Structures are given as structure tokens and as C-alpha cells.
Tab-separated table of N, CA and C in Angstrom:
chain	number	residue	atom	x	y	z
A	19	MET	N	206.788	-9.598	20.100
A	19	MET	CA	206.761	-9.522	21.543
A	19	MET	C	207.847	-8.546	21.992
A	20	ARG	N	207.485	-7.696	22.931
A	20	ARG	CA	208.436	-6.702	23.417
A	20	ARG	C	209.499	-7.353	24.309
A	21	LYS	N	210.644	-6.711	24.372
A	21	LYS	CA	211.759	-7.232	25.154
A	21	LYS	C	211.395	-7.356	26.632
A	22	GLU	N	210.622	-6.401	27.153
A	22	GLU	CA	210.214	-6.435	28.556
A	22	GLU	C	209.321	-7.651	28.828
A	23	ASP	N	208.416	-7.936	27.882
A	23	ASP	CA	207.526	-9.088	28.023
A	23	ASP	C	208.324	-10.390	28.020
A	24	LYS	N	209.307	-10.467	27.138
A	24	LYS	CA	210.156	-11.659	27.081
A	24	LYS	C	210.904	-11.840	28.397
A	25	GLY	N	211.385	-10.754	28.958
A	25	GLY	CA	212.102	-10.818	30.236
A	25	GLY	C	211.225	-11.343	31.354
A	26	VAL	N	209.969	-10.904	31.383
A	26	VAL	CA	209.026	-11.366	32.401
A	26	VAL	C	208.752	-12.863	32.227
A	27	ILE	N	208.557	-13.291	30.995
A	27	ILE	CA	208.280	-14.706	30.719
A	27	ILE	C	209.486	-15.564	31.102
A	28	ILE	N	210.682	-15.107	30.758
A	28	ILE	CA	211.899	-15.852	31.107
A	28	ILE	C	212.018	-15.973	32.625
A	29	GLU	N	211.722	-14.903	33.331
A	29	GLU	CA	211.785	-14.911	34.793
A	29	GLU	C	210.768	-15.901	35.371
A	30	GLN	N	209.554	-15.913	34.833
A	30	GLN	CA	208.523	-16.843	35.303
A	30	GLN	C	208.926	-18.293	35.037
A	31	LEU	N	209.460	-18.546	33.850
A	31	LEU	CA	209.909	-19.903	33.526
A	31	LEU	C	211.061	-20.336	34.422
A	32	THR	N	211.971	-19.420	34.706
A	32	THR	CA	213.094	-19.731	35.588
A	32	THR	C	212.585	-20.131	36.968
A	33	GLU	N	211.603	-19.409	37.476
A	33	GLU	CA	211.028	-19.739	38.784
A	33	GLU	C	210.336	-21.096	38.771
A	34	LEU	N	209.648	-21.414	37.675
A	34	LEU	CA	209.005	-22.725	37.560
A	34	LEU	C	210.039	-23.844	37.572
A	35	VAL	N	211.107	-23.662	36.810
A	35	VAL	CA	212.157	-24.680	36.740
A	35	VAL	C	212.788	-24.877	38.116
A	36	LYS	N	212.984	-23.802	38.845
A	36	LYS	CA	213.583	-23.896	40.181
A	36	LYS	C	212.627	-24.521	41.198
A	37	SER	N	211.331	-24.293	41.050
A	37	SER	CA	210.377	-24.764	42.051
A	37	SER	C	209.889	-26.195	41.822
A	38	TYR	N	210.079	-26.731	40.641
A	38	TYR	CA	209.667	-28.108	40.361
A	38	TYR	C	210.899	-28.969	40.126
A	39	PRO	N	211.009	-30.100	40.825
A	39	PRO	CA	212.193	-30.955	40.655
A	39	PRO	C	212.174	-31.780	39.371
A	40	ASN	N	211.011	-31.903	38.735
A	40	ASN	CA	210.881	-32.733	37.535
A	40	ASN	C	210.129	-31.963	36.461
A	41	PHE	N	210.604	-32.061	35.214
A	41	PHE	CA	209.837	-31.504	34.107
A	41	PHE	C	210.079	-32.301	32.838
A	42	TYR	N	209.027	-32.346	32.042
A	42	TYR	CA	209.023	-33.102	30.795
A	42	TYR	C	208.822	-32.134	29.639
A	43	LEU	N	209.578	-32.318	28.569
A	43	LEU	CA	209.389	-31.539	27.354
A	43	LEU	C	208.604	-32.408	26.379
A	44	THR	N	207.473	-31.897	25.924
A	44	THR	CA	206.596	-32.680	25.055
A	44	THR	C	206.209	-31.888	23.819
A	45	ASP	N	205.716	-32.609	22.842
A	45	ASP	CA	205.205	-32.006	21.613
A	45	ASP	C	203.709	-32.280	21.561
A	46	ILE	N	202.908	-31.206	21.596
A	46	ILE	CA	201.450	-31.361	21.539
A	46	ILE	C	200.880	-30.654	20.309
A	47	GLU	N	201.717	-30.435	19.312
A	47	GLU	CA	201.367	-29.626	18.142
A	47	GLU	C	200.120	-30.114	17.403
A	48	ALA	N	199.977	-31.399	17.191
A	48	ALA	CA	198.896	-31.908	16.348
A	48	ALA	C	197.573	-32.105	17.091
A	49	LEU	N	197.527	-31.802	18.386
A	49	LEU	CA	196.283	-31.986	19.135
A	49	LEU	C	195.271	-30.910	18.764
A	50	ASN	N	194.026	-31.333	18.560
A	50	ASN	CA	192.973	-30.354	18.296
A	50	ASN	C	192.531	-29.723	19.618
A	51	ALA	N	191.621	-28.786	19.539
A	51	ALA	CA	191.198	-28.028	20.728
A	51	ALA	C	190.584	-28.938	21.788
A	52	GLU	N	189.790	-29.896	21.360
A	52	GLU	CA	189.139	-30.803	22.306
A	52	GLU	C	190.176	-31.643	23.057
A	53	LYS	N	191.131	-32.215	22.327
A	53	LYS	CA	192.171	-33.044	22.942
A	53	LYS	C	193.077	-32.209	23.839
A	54	THR	N	193.390	-30.984	23.412
A	54	THR	CA	194.227	-30.104	24.228
A	54	THR	C	193.524	-29.766	25.531
A	55	SER	N	192.243	-29.486	25.454
A	55	SER	CA	191.454	-29.195	26.651
A	55	SER	C	191.422	-30.399	27.583
A	56	GLN	N	191.244	-31.567	27.005
A	56	GLN	CA	191.227	-32.801	27.785
A	56	GLN	C	192.585	-33.023	28.460
A	57	LEU	N	193.674	-32.767	27.729
A	57	LEU	CA	195.018	-32.913	28.289
A	57	LEU	C	195.226	-31.948	29.455
A	58	ARG	N	194.797	-30.712	29.297
A	58	ARG	CA	194.943	-29.722	30.369
A	58	ARG	C	194.147	-30.127	31.613
A	59	LYS	N	192.935	-30.693	31.423
A	59	LYS	CA	192.129	-31.160	32.551
A	59	LYS	C	192.835	-32.293	33.289
A	60	GLU	N	193.393	-33.226	32.529
A	60	GLU	CA	194.110	-34.354	33.132
A	60	GLU	C	195.350	-33.866	33.876
A	61	CYS	N	196.034	-32.893	33.313
A	61	CYS	CA	197.200	-32.316	33.988
A	61	CYS	C	196.783	-31.680	35.311
A	62	PHE	N	195.685	-30.949	35.293
A	62	PHE	CA	195.193	-30.288	36.507
A	62	PHE	C	194.852	-31.325	37.574
A	63	LYS	N	194.169	-32.413	37.180
A	63	LYS	CA	193.792	-33.469	38.123
A	63	LYS	C	195.023	-34.107	38.770
A	64	ASN	N	196.099	-34.241	37.981
A	64	ASN	CA	197.309	-34.913	38.457
A	64	ASN	C	198.355	-33.952	39.013
A	65	GLU	N	197.955	-32.699	39.238
A	65	GLU	CA	198.847	-31.674	39.778
A	65	GLU	C	200.096	-31.487	38.914
A	66	ILE	N	199.874	-31.448	37.614
A	66	ILE	CA	200.942	-31.197	36.644
A	66	ILE	C	200.664	-29.844	36.017
A	67	LYS	N	201.669	-29.007	35.977
A	67	LYS	CA	201.513	-27.687	35.362
A	67	LYS	C	201.985	-27.785	33.920
A	68	LEU	N	201.071	-27.531	32.978
A	68	LEU	CA	201.374	-27.598	31.547
A	68	LEU	C	201.530	-26.189	31.007
A	69	VAL	N	202.697	-25.915	30.400
A	69	VAL	CA	202.993	-24.587	29.864
A	69	VAL	C	203.549	-24.747	28.452
A	70	VAL	N	202.920	-24.056	27.491
A	70	VAL	CA	203.447	-24.033	26.125
A	70	VAL	C	204.424	-22.874	26.051
A	71	VAL	N	205.628	-23.147	25.561
A	71	VAL	CA	206.693	-22.143	25.590
A	71	VAL	C	207.372	-21.995	24.238
A	72	LYS	N	208.041	-20.862	24.082
A	72	LYS	CA	208.944	-20.685	22.940
A	72	LYS	C	210.278	-21.277	23.353
A	73	ASN	N	210.883	-22.008	22.449
A	73	ASN	CA	212.130	-22.701	22.757
A	73	ASN	C	213.239	-21.742	23.192
A	74	THR	N	213.361	-20.612	22.519
A	74	THR	CA	214.435	-19.670	22.861
A	74	THR	C	214.248	-19.116	24.274
A	75	LEU	N	213.001	-18.858	24.652
A	75	LEU	CA	212.741	-18.346	25.997
A	75	LEU	C	213.023	-19.411	27.057
A	76	LEU	N	212.673	-20.650	26.762
A	76	LEU	CA	212.951	-21.738	27.703
A	76	LEU	C	214.453	-21.953	27.842
A	77	LYS	N	215.186	-21.885	26.740
A	77	LYS	CA	216.646	-22.033	26.808
A	77	LYS	C	217.250	-20.964	27.706
A	78	LYS	N	216.776	-19.738	27.562
A	78	LYS	CA	217.293	-18.652	28.399
A	78	LYS	C	216.913	-18.864	29.858
A	79	ALA	N	215.713	-19.352	30.112
A	79	ALA	CA	215.287	-19.625	31.485
A	79	ALA	C	216.139	-20.735	32.106
A	80	LEU	N	216.420	-21.773	31.337
A	80	LEU	CA	217.256	-22.864	31.829
A	80	LEU	C	218.682	-22.379	32.088
A	81	ALA	N	219.153	-21.466	31.264
A	81	ALA	CA	220.500	-20.913	31.445
A	81	ALA	C	220.582	-20.041	32.697
A	82	ASN	N	219.454	-19.476	33.143
A	82	ASN	CA	219.431	-18.624	34.334
A	82	ASN	C	219.548	-19.403	35.640
A	83	THR	N	219.463	-20.706	35.586
A	83	THR	CA	219.557	-21.518	36.800
A	83	THR	C	221.005	-21.973	37.000
A	84	GLU	N	221.291	-22.512	38.175
A	84	GLU	CA	222.642	-22.987	38.475
A	84	GLU	C	222.940	-24.323	37.794
A	85	MET	N	221.911	-25.052	37.441
A	85	MET	CA	222.044	-26.380	36.841
A	85	MET	C	222.380	-26.279	35.363
A	86	ASP	N	223.116	-27.266	34.854
A	86	ASP	CA	223.453	-27.314	33.435
A	86	ASP	C	222.425	-28.196	32.713
A	87	TYR	N	221.532	-27.565	31.981
A	87	TYR	CA	220.484	-28.289	31.249
A	87	TYR	C	220.830	-28.435	29.765
A	88	SER	N	222.081	-28.296	29.411
A	88	SER	CA	222.481	-28.344	27.997
A	88	SER	C	222.117	-29.647	27.276
A	89	PRO	N	222.025	-30.811	27.954
A	89	PRO	CA	221.599	-32.014	27.219
A	89	PRO	C	220.203	-31.889	26.595
A	90	LEU	N	219.377	-30.980	27.114
A	90	LEU	CA	218.022	-30.807	26.578
A	90	LEU	C	217.977	-29.873	25.369
A	91	ASN	N	219.072	-29.181	25.079
A	91	ASN	CA	219.071	-28.207	23.980
A	91	ASN	C	218.742	-28.832	22.626
A	92	ASP	N	219.162	-30.066	22.419
A	92	ASP	CA	218.915	-30.709	21.117
A	92	ASP	C	217.434	-30.970	20.856
A	93	VAL	N	216.635	-31.144	21.900
A	93	VAL	CA	215.210	-31.434	21.712
A	93	VAL	C	214.347	-30.176	21.720
A	94	LEU	N	214.958	-29.036	21.982
A	94	LEU	CA	214.200	-27.779	21.987
A	94	LEU	C	214.081	-27.238	20.567
A	95	LYS	N	213.303	-27.961	19.783
A	95	LYS	CA	213.018	-27.584	18.396
A	95	LYS	C	211.540	-27.826	18.164
A	96	GLY	N	210.954	-27.044	17.278
A	96	GLY	CA	209.534	-27.217	16.980
A	96	GLY	C	208.659	-26.782	18.138
A	97	ASN	N	207.467	-27.342	18.180
A	97	ASN	CA	206.502	-26.998	19.215
A	97	ASN	C	206.902	-27.680	20.520
A	98	THR	N	206.935	-26.909	21.615
A	98	THR	CA	207.321	-27.479	22.905
A	98	THR	C	206.341	-27.054	23.990
A	99	ALA	N	205.893	-28.045	24.742
A	99	ALA	CA	205.092	-27.805	25.936
A	99	ALA	C	205.848	-28.450	27.088
A	100	VAL	N	205.865	-27.777	28.219
A	100	VAL	CA	206.593	-28.285	29.381
A	100	VAL	C	205.584	-28.718	30.435
A	101	MET	N	205.800	-29.915	30.964
A	101	MET	CA	204.968	-30.443	32.051
A	101	MET	C	205.812	-30.438	33.320
A	102	PHE	N	205.456	-29.560	34.262
A	102	PHE	CA	206.156	-29.469	35.537
A	102	PHE	C	205.408	-30.299	36.568
A	103	SER	N	206.165	-31.063	37.374
A	103	SER	CA	205.511	-31.928	38.355
A	103	SER	C	206.407	-32.155	39.570
A	104	GLN	N	205.779	-32.300	40.725
A	104	GLN	CA	206.502	-32.667	41.943
A	104	GLN	C	206.732	-34.182	41.992
A	105	VAL	N	205.824	-34.937	41.375
A	105	VAL	CA	205.919	-36.397	41.346
A	105	VAL	C	206.657	-36.808	40.075
A	106	ALA	N	207.707	-37.599	40.237
A	106	ALA	CA	208.605	-37.910	39.130
A	106	ALA	C	207.926	-38.583	37.939
A	107	ASN	N	207.043	-39.527	38.186
A	107	ASN	CA	206.491	-40.303	37.081
A	107	ASN	C	205.081	-39.887	36.660
A	108	ALA	N	204.505	-38.891	37.294
A	108	ALA	CA	203.127	-38.484	36.974
A	108	ALA	C	202.964	-38.033	35.510
A	109	PRO	N	203.829	-37.169	34.973
A	109	PRO	CA	203.667	-36.793	33.563
A	109	PRO	C	203.854	-37.972	32.605
A	110	ALA	N	204.781	-38.864	32.908
A	110	ALA	CA	205.006	-40.025	32.037
A	110	ALA	C	203.770	-40.920	32.006
A	111	ARG	N	203.168	-41.136	33.169
A	111	ARG	CA	201.948	-41.952	33.222
A	111	ARG	C	200.809	-41.280	32.464
A	112	LEU	N	200.722	-39.964	32.588
A	112	LEU	CA	199.687	-39.219	31.877
A	112	LEU	C	199.886	-39.320	30.367
A	113	ILE	N	201.114	-39.148	29.915
A	113	ILE	CA	201.407	-39.245	28.477
A	113	ILE	C	201.084	-40.645	27.968
A	114	LYS	N	201.491	-41.666	28.723
A	114	LYS	CA	201.227	-43.048	28.300
A	114	LYS	C	199.731	-43.314	28.229
A	115	GLU	N	198.995	-42.885	29.244
A	115	GLU	CA	197.545	-43.099	29.268
A	115	GLU	C	196.862	-42.324	28.145
A	116	PHE	N	197.314	-41.105	27.926
A	116	PHE	CA	196.697	-40.241	26.913
A	116	PHE	C	196.943	-40.767	25.499
A	117	THR	N	198.095	-41.374	25.276
A	117	THR	CA	198.430	-41.868	23.938
A	117	THR	C	198.073	-43.340	23.741
A	118	LYS	N	197.570	-43.996	24.790
A	118	LYS	CA	197.250	-45.423	24.690
A	118	LYS	C	196.248	-45.703	23.574
A	119	ASN	N	195.235	-44.878	23.463
A	119	ASN	CA	194.206	-45.087	22.446
A	119	ASN	C	194.604	-44.503	21.097
A	120	ALA	N	195.670	-43.734	21.057
A	120	ALA	CA	196.085	-43.086	19.815
A	120	ALA	C	197.203	-43.837	19.114
A	121	LYS	N	197.451	-45.082	19.466
A	121	LYS	CA	198.544	-45.846	18.868
A	121	LYS	C	198.349	-46.088	17.370
A	122	LYS	N	197.124	-45.958	16.894
A	122	LYS	CA	196.858	-46.155	15.470
A	122	LYS	C	197.553	-45.089	14.627
A	123	ASP	N	197.700	-43.909	15.202
A	123	ASP	CA	198.374	-42.824	14.484
A	123	ASP	C	199.856	-43.135	14.353
A	124	GLU	N	200.470	-42.513	13.353
A	124	GLU	CA	201.911	-42.681	13.173
A	124	GLU	C	202.672	-42.048	14.333
A	125	ASN	N	202.209	-40.903	14.773
A	125	ASN	CA	202.925	-40.122	15.763
A	125	ASN	C	201.947	-39.645	16.844
A	126	PRO	N	201.662	-40.477	17.867
A	126	PRO	CA	200.686	-40.077	18.875
A	126	PRO	C	201.166	-38.873	19.685
A	127	LYS	N	200.229	-38.035	20.062
A	127	LYS	CA	200.545	-36.829	20.836
A	127	LYS	C	199.815	-36.890	22.163
A	128	PRO	N	200.343	-36.351	23.218
A	128	PRO	CA	201.626	-35.665	23.327
A	128	PRO	C	202.791	-36.647	23.209
A	129	ALA	N	203.828	-36.194	22.549
A	129	ALA	CA	205.020	-37.015	22.347
A	129	ALA	C	206.133	-36.507	23.256
A	130	LEU	N	206.773	-37.418	23.939
A	130	LEU	CA	207.878	-37.066	24.824
A	130	LEU	C	209.101	-36.691	23.994
A	131	LYS	N	209.651	-35.520	24.257
A	131	LYS	CA	210.876	-35.081	23.594
A	131	LYS	C	212.079	-35.288	24.506
A	132	GLY	N	211.895	-34.979	25.778
A	132	GLY	CA	212.964	-35.119	26.752
A	132	GLY	C	212.416	-34.840	28.137
A	133	ALA	N	213.218	-35.156	29.155
A	133	ALA	CA	212.769	-34.929	30.521
A	133	ALA	C	213.962	-34.760	31.450
A	134	TYR	N	213.714	-34.018	32.516
A	134	TYR	CA	214.673	-33.906	33.606
A	134	TYR	C	213.945	-34.418	34.844
A	135	VAL	N	214.314	-35.628	35.279
A	135	VAL	CA	213.610	-36.296	36.359
A	135	VAL	C	214.631	-36.838	37.354
A	136	GLN	N	214.430	-36.526	38.623
A	136	GLN	CA	215.295	-36.996	39.705
A	136	GLN	C	216.768	-36.789	39.364
A	137	GLU	N	217.083	-35.589	38.932
A	137	GLU	CA	218.440	-35.147	38.633
A	137	GLU	C	219.094	-35.927	37.494
A	138	SER	N	218.289	-36.472	36.584
A	138	SER	CA	218.795	-37.192	35.423
A	138	SER	C	218.075	-36.715	34.175
A	139	PHE	N	218.757	-36.836	33.041
A	139	PHE	CA	218.181	-36.433	31.763
A	139	PHE	C	217.734	-37.666	30.987
A	140	TYR	N	216.579	-37.564	30.363
A	140	TYR	CA	216.032	-38.620	29.515
A	140	TYR	C	215.667	-37.969	28.191
A	141	ILE	N	216.324	-38.380	27.120
A	141	ILE	CA	216.110	-37.768	25.818
A	141	ILE	C	215.441	-38.788	24.895
A	142	GLY	N	214.330	-38.395	24.298
A	142	GLY	CA	213.659	-39.231	23.313
A	142	GLY	C	212.455	-39.974	23.857
A	143	ALA	N	211.528	-40.259	22.951
A	143	ALA	CA	210.276	-40.935	23.315
A	143	ALA	C	210.502	-42.375	23.763
A	144	GLU	N	211.627	-42.968	23.394
A	144	GLU	CA	211.884	-44.358	23.782
A	144	GLU	C	212.080	-44.506	25.302
A	145	ASN	N	212.287	-43.410	26.007
A	145	ASN	CA	212.469	-43.445	27.458
A	145	ASN	C	211.161	-43.345	28.236
A	146	LEU	N	210.044	-43.273	27.547
A	146	LEU	CA	208.754	-43.114	28.226
A	146	LEU	C	208.478	-44.252	29.197
A	147	GLU	N	208.718	-45.480	28.785
A	147	GLU	CA	208.439	-46.637	29.647
A	147	GLU	C	209.332	-46.626	30.886
A	148	VAL	N	210.579	-46.205	30.726
A	148	VAL	CA	211.499	-46.088	31.858
A	148	VAL	C	210.965	-45.056	32.849
A	149	LEU	N	210.501	-43.930	32.329
A	149	LEU	CA	209.980	-42.868	33.180
A	149	LEU	C	208.690	-43.267	33.885
A	150	VAL	N	207.860	-44.055	33.222
A	150	VAL	CA	206.614	-44.530	33.842
A	150	VAL	C	206.938	-45.405	35.055
A	151	ASN	N	208.004	-46.191	34.951
A	151	ASN	CA	208.349	-47.139	36.007
A	151	ASN	C	209.181	-46.540	37.132
A	152	ILE	N	209.579	-45.287	37.023
A	152	ILE	CA	210.317	-44.642	38.110
A	152	ILE	C	209.379	-44.490	39.297
A	153	LYS	N	209.870	-44.858	40.462
A	153	LYS	CA	209.038	-44.746	41.656
A	153	LYS	C	209.188	-43.357	42.255
A	154	SER	N	208.082	-42.855	42.759
A	154	SER	CA	208.102	-41.549	43.415
A	154	SER	C	208.691	-41.696	44.812
A	155	LYS	N	208.985	-40.585	45.431
A	155	LYS	CA	209.567	-40.594	46.777
A	155	LYS	C	208.632	-41.291	47.757
A	156	LYS	N	207.333	-41.029	47.657
A	156	LYS	CA	206.359	-41.657	48.556
A	156	LYS	C	206.323	-43.174	48.357
A	157	GLU	N	206.391	-43.612	47.085
A	157	GLU	CA	206.378	-45.043	46.806
A	157	GLU	C	207.627	-45.720	47.363
A	158	LEU	N	208.783	-45.067	47.246
A	158	LEU	CA	210.019	-45.633	47.784
A	158	LEU	C	209.971	-45.715	49.310
A	159	ILE	N	209.437	-44.689	49.950
A	159	ILE	CA	209.312	-44.701	51.410
A	159	ILE	C	208.372	-45.830	51.844
A	160	ALA	N	207.274	-46.007	51.126
A	160	ALA	CA	206.331	-47.088	51.444
A	160	ALA	C	207.005	-48.454	51.294
A	161	ASP	N	207.834	-48.628	50.254
A	161	ASP	CA	208.555	-49.891	50.060
A	161	ASP	C	209.520	-50.155	51.210
A	162	VAL	N	210.246	-49.115	51.634
A	162	VAL	CA	211.200	-49.266	52.725
A	162	VAL	C	210.474	-49.624	54.022
A	163	ILE	N	209.367	-48.953	54.298
A	163	ILE	CA	208.592	-49.250	55.511
A	163	ILE	C	208.072	-50.682	55.475
A	164	ALA	N	207.594	-51.116	54.315
A	164	ALA	CA	207.096	-52.493	54.192
A	164	ALA	C	208.220	-53.499	54.435
A	165	LEU	N	209.415	-53.190	53.921
A	165	LEU	CA	210.551	-54.094	54.141
A	165	LEU	C	210.958	-54.130	55.618
A	166	LEU	N	210.877	-52.986	56.275
A	166	LEU	CA	211.239	-52.934	57.692
A	166	LEU	C	210.190	-53.618	58.562
A	167	GLU	N	208.926	-53.529	58.178
A	167	GLU	CA	207.859	-54.147	58.957
A	167	GLU	C	207.830	-55.664	58.797
A	168	SER	N	208.260	-56.172	57.665
A	168	SER	CA	208.149	-57.592	57.355
A	168	SER	C	208.826	-58.494	58.396
A	169	PRO	N	210.095	-58.267	58.779
A	169	PRO	CA	210.704	-59.150	59.791
A	169	PRO	C	209.982	-59.075	61.136
A	170	ALA	N	209.544	-57.900	61.526
A	170	ALA	CA	208.836	-57.765	62.802
A	170	ALA	C	207.527	-58.552	62.773
A	171	LYS	N	206.817	-58.478	61.666
A	171	LYS	CA	205.568	-59.229	61.547
A	171	LYS	C	205.834	-60.730	61.606
A	172	ASN	N	206.920	-61.179	60.974
A	172	ASN	CA	207.265	-62.606	60.997
A	172	ASN	C	207.573	-63.074	62.414
A	173	VAL	N	208.299	-62.268	63.182
A	173	VAL	CA	208.630	-62.636	64.561
A	173	VAL	C	207.356	-62.697	65.401
A	174	ILE	N	206.501	-61.715	65.268
A	174	ILE	CA	205.258	-61.680	66.045
A	174	ILE	C	204.373	-62.879	65.712
A	175	SER	N	204.234	-63.185	64.418
A	175	SER	CA	203.383	-64.327	64.047
A	175	SER	C	204.002	-65.638	64.529
A	176	ALA	N	205.322	-65.739	64.521
A	176	ALA	CA	205.974	-66.961	65.016
A	176	ALA	C	205.756	-67.112	66.512
A	177	LEU	N	205.871	-66.013	67.238
A	177	LEU	CA	205.638	-66.066	68.681
A	177	LEU	C	204.195	-66.435	68.996
A	178	GLN	N	203.263	-65.858	68.226
A	178	GLN	CA	201.853	-66.161	68.461
A	178	GLN	C	201.548	-67.613	68.156
A	179	SER	N	202.064	-68.124	67.046
A	179	SER	CA	201.755	-69.513	66.680
A	179	SER	C	202.431	-70.484	67.647
A	180	SER	N	203.656	-70.178	68.059
A	180	SER	CA	204.314	-71.083	69.009
A	180	SER	C	203.636	-70.995	70.369
A	181	GLY	N	203.125	-69.838	70.728
A	181	GLY	CA	202.383	-69.695	71.974
A	181	GLY	C	201.142	-70.551	71.971
A	182	GLN	N	200.458	-70.601	70.856
A	182	GLN	CA	199.259	-71.421	70.747
A	182	GLN	C	199.628	-72.899	70.792
A	183	THR	N	200.755	-73.237	70.190
A	183	THR	CA	201.201	-74.633	70.198
A	183	THR	C	201.530	-75.069	71.619
A	184	ILE	N	202.240	-74.223	72.347
A	184	ILE	CA	202.596	-74.547	73.727
A	184	ILE	C	201.331	-74.648	74.578
A	185	HIS	N	200.401	-73.736	74.370
A	185	HIS	CA	199.147	-73.750	75.121
A	185	HIS	C	198.391	-75.048	74.851
A	186	GLY	N	198.321	-75.456	73.606
A	186	GLY	CA	197.637	-76.700	73.249
A	186	GLY	C	198.314	-77.910	73.857
A	187	LEU	N	199.623	-77.895	73.877
A	187	LEU	CA	200.386	-78.997	74.453
A	187	LEU	C	200.135	-79.079	75.962
A	188	LEU	N	200.163	-77.934	76.636
A	188	LEU	CA	199.930	-77.918	78.092
A	188	LEU	C	198.511	-78.369	78.415
A	189	LYS	N	197.555	-77.961	77.613
A	189	LYS	CA	196.151	-78.345	77.844
A	189	LYS	C	195.990	-79.845	77.671
A	190	THR	N	196.653	-80.436	76.697
A	190	THR	CA	196.578	-81.884	76.464
A	190	THR	C	197.199	-82.631	77.637
A	191	LEU	N	198.347	-82.148	78.114
A	191	LEU	CA	199.010	-82.791	79.248
A	191	LEU	C	198.153	-82.687	80.523
A	192	GLU	N	197.478	-81.560	80.683
A	192	GLU	CA	196.627	-81.347	81.850
A	192	GLU	C	195.459	-82.319	81.876
A	193	GLU	N	194.896	-82.591	80.695
A	193	GLU	CA	193.757	-83.492	80.595
A	193	GLU	C	194.155	-84.916	80.891
A	194	LYS	N	195.393	-85.286	80.631
A	194	LYS	CA	195.835	-86.670	80.872
A	194	LYS	C	196.151	-86.800	82.320
């Protein structure tokens, strides 16, 4: 590969890293063409950008940003594919779903190598379950709204039920 081509690729990767707040480093080496195609389709459906990269080019792209991504350097070995996503847990859920039926294998693919999610580093496949359970920004906002609505709903229902009780009491007194 020519030096100019490498420079263009590094620049493109740098822009991807800057434009996506979350990315996962995975190993998809052992997937056949059919499984790889299926993985790419699932990524497209879930708005995940899947890019197979050379480790040295990715390291240089990560170095071009203001952030220190050095904790990920240890996992940048062998075959690496990067899953870029706006939603923090979308790639983790995809990996878990994709490997659910492949548990019979010794080493199901895609395998999580590391991730940078919500300004934190997760190294190793053992963190997959933690990443699956991370709530997205929309989910957290929905939880907060539900918590804020709950007391108001309780007050309204109490007022309505006590209003009916008072109405029933007045109606009984009126009849007597």
C-alpha cells in the first residue's frame, strides 16, 4: 500500500473515531463469507458502521485525536474489525445475539477484544455482558421521565379516588 493511501485511510479512521462516541474492537477472522455478510446486514439494520482495519493504521488514527486511547493498544493484535455506533450498547447486543447460537464453538465470532463506550474503556470479552446492560442516553432519559411522572400520577389518582369517595358519601347522606 502506498504511503498516500495509508494517509487517506488514517484520516478517514480519525474522522470516524471523532464522529462516533462509542466503538468496539472485535475479531471476525474465522467468519465465512455468509456469516460476514449476515453480520454486515445486522450492523446496517442497527446503524452500526463495521470497518475492517489494519492495527497499525488504527493506532495512528487513534493517536491523531485529542483523547488518549492507549489502553486499547494491547488488544490491537491479529484481525481487527471496528464497530462504530451512536448507541452505547447496540454493538454489544449485536455481538451477543450473533454469538448466541455459536456457543458450541470454542471461540465464537465476532469476539469482543475491547471497547470505548461512554468515555470508558472495556478490555476483553468478559466485559460483553456489562456492555449489553449499559443503558443508552434515550433509555436513561425515559427512566428519568418515568420517575418524575410517577409522583404526579400518584397524586392525581389519589385525588380522583378521594373525590369519588366524597361524592359517594354525599350521595348517601342526601338519600337519608
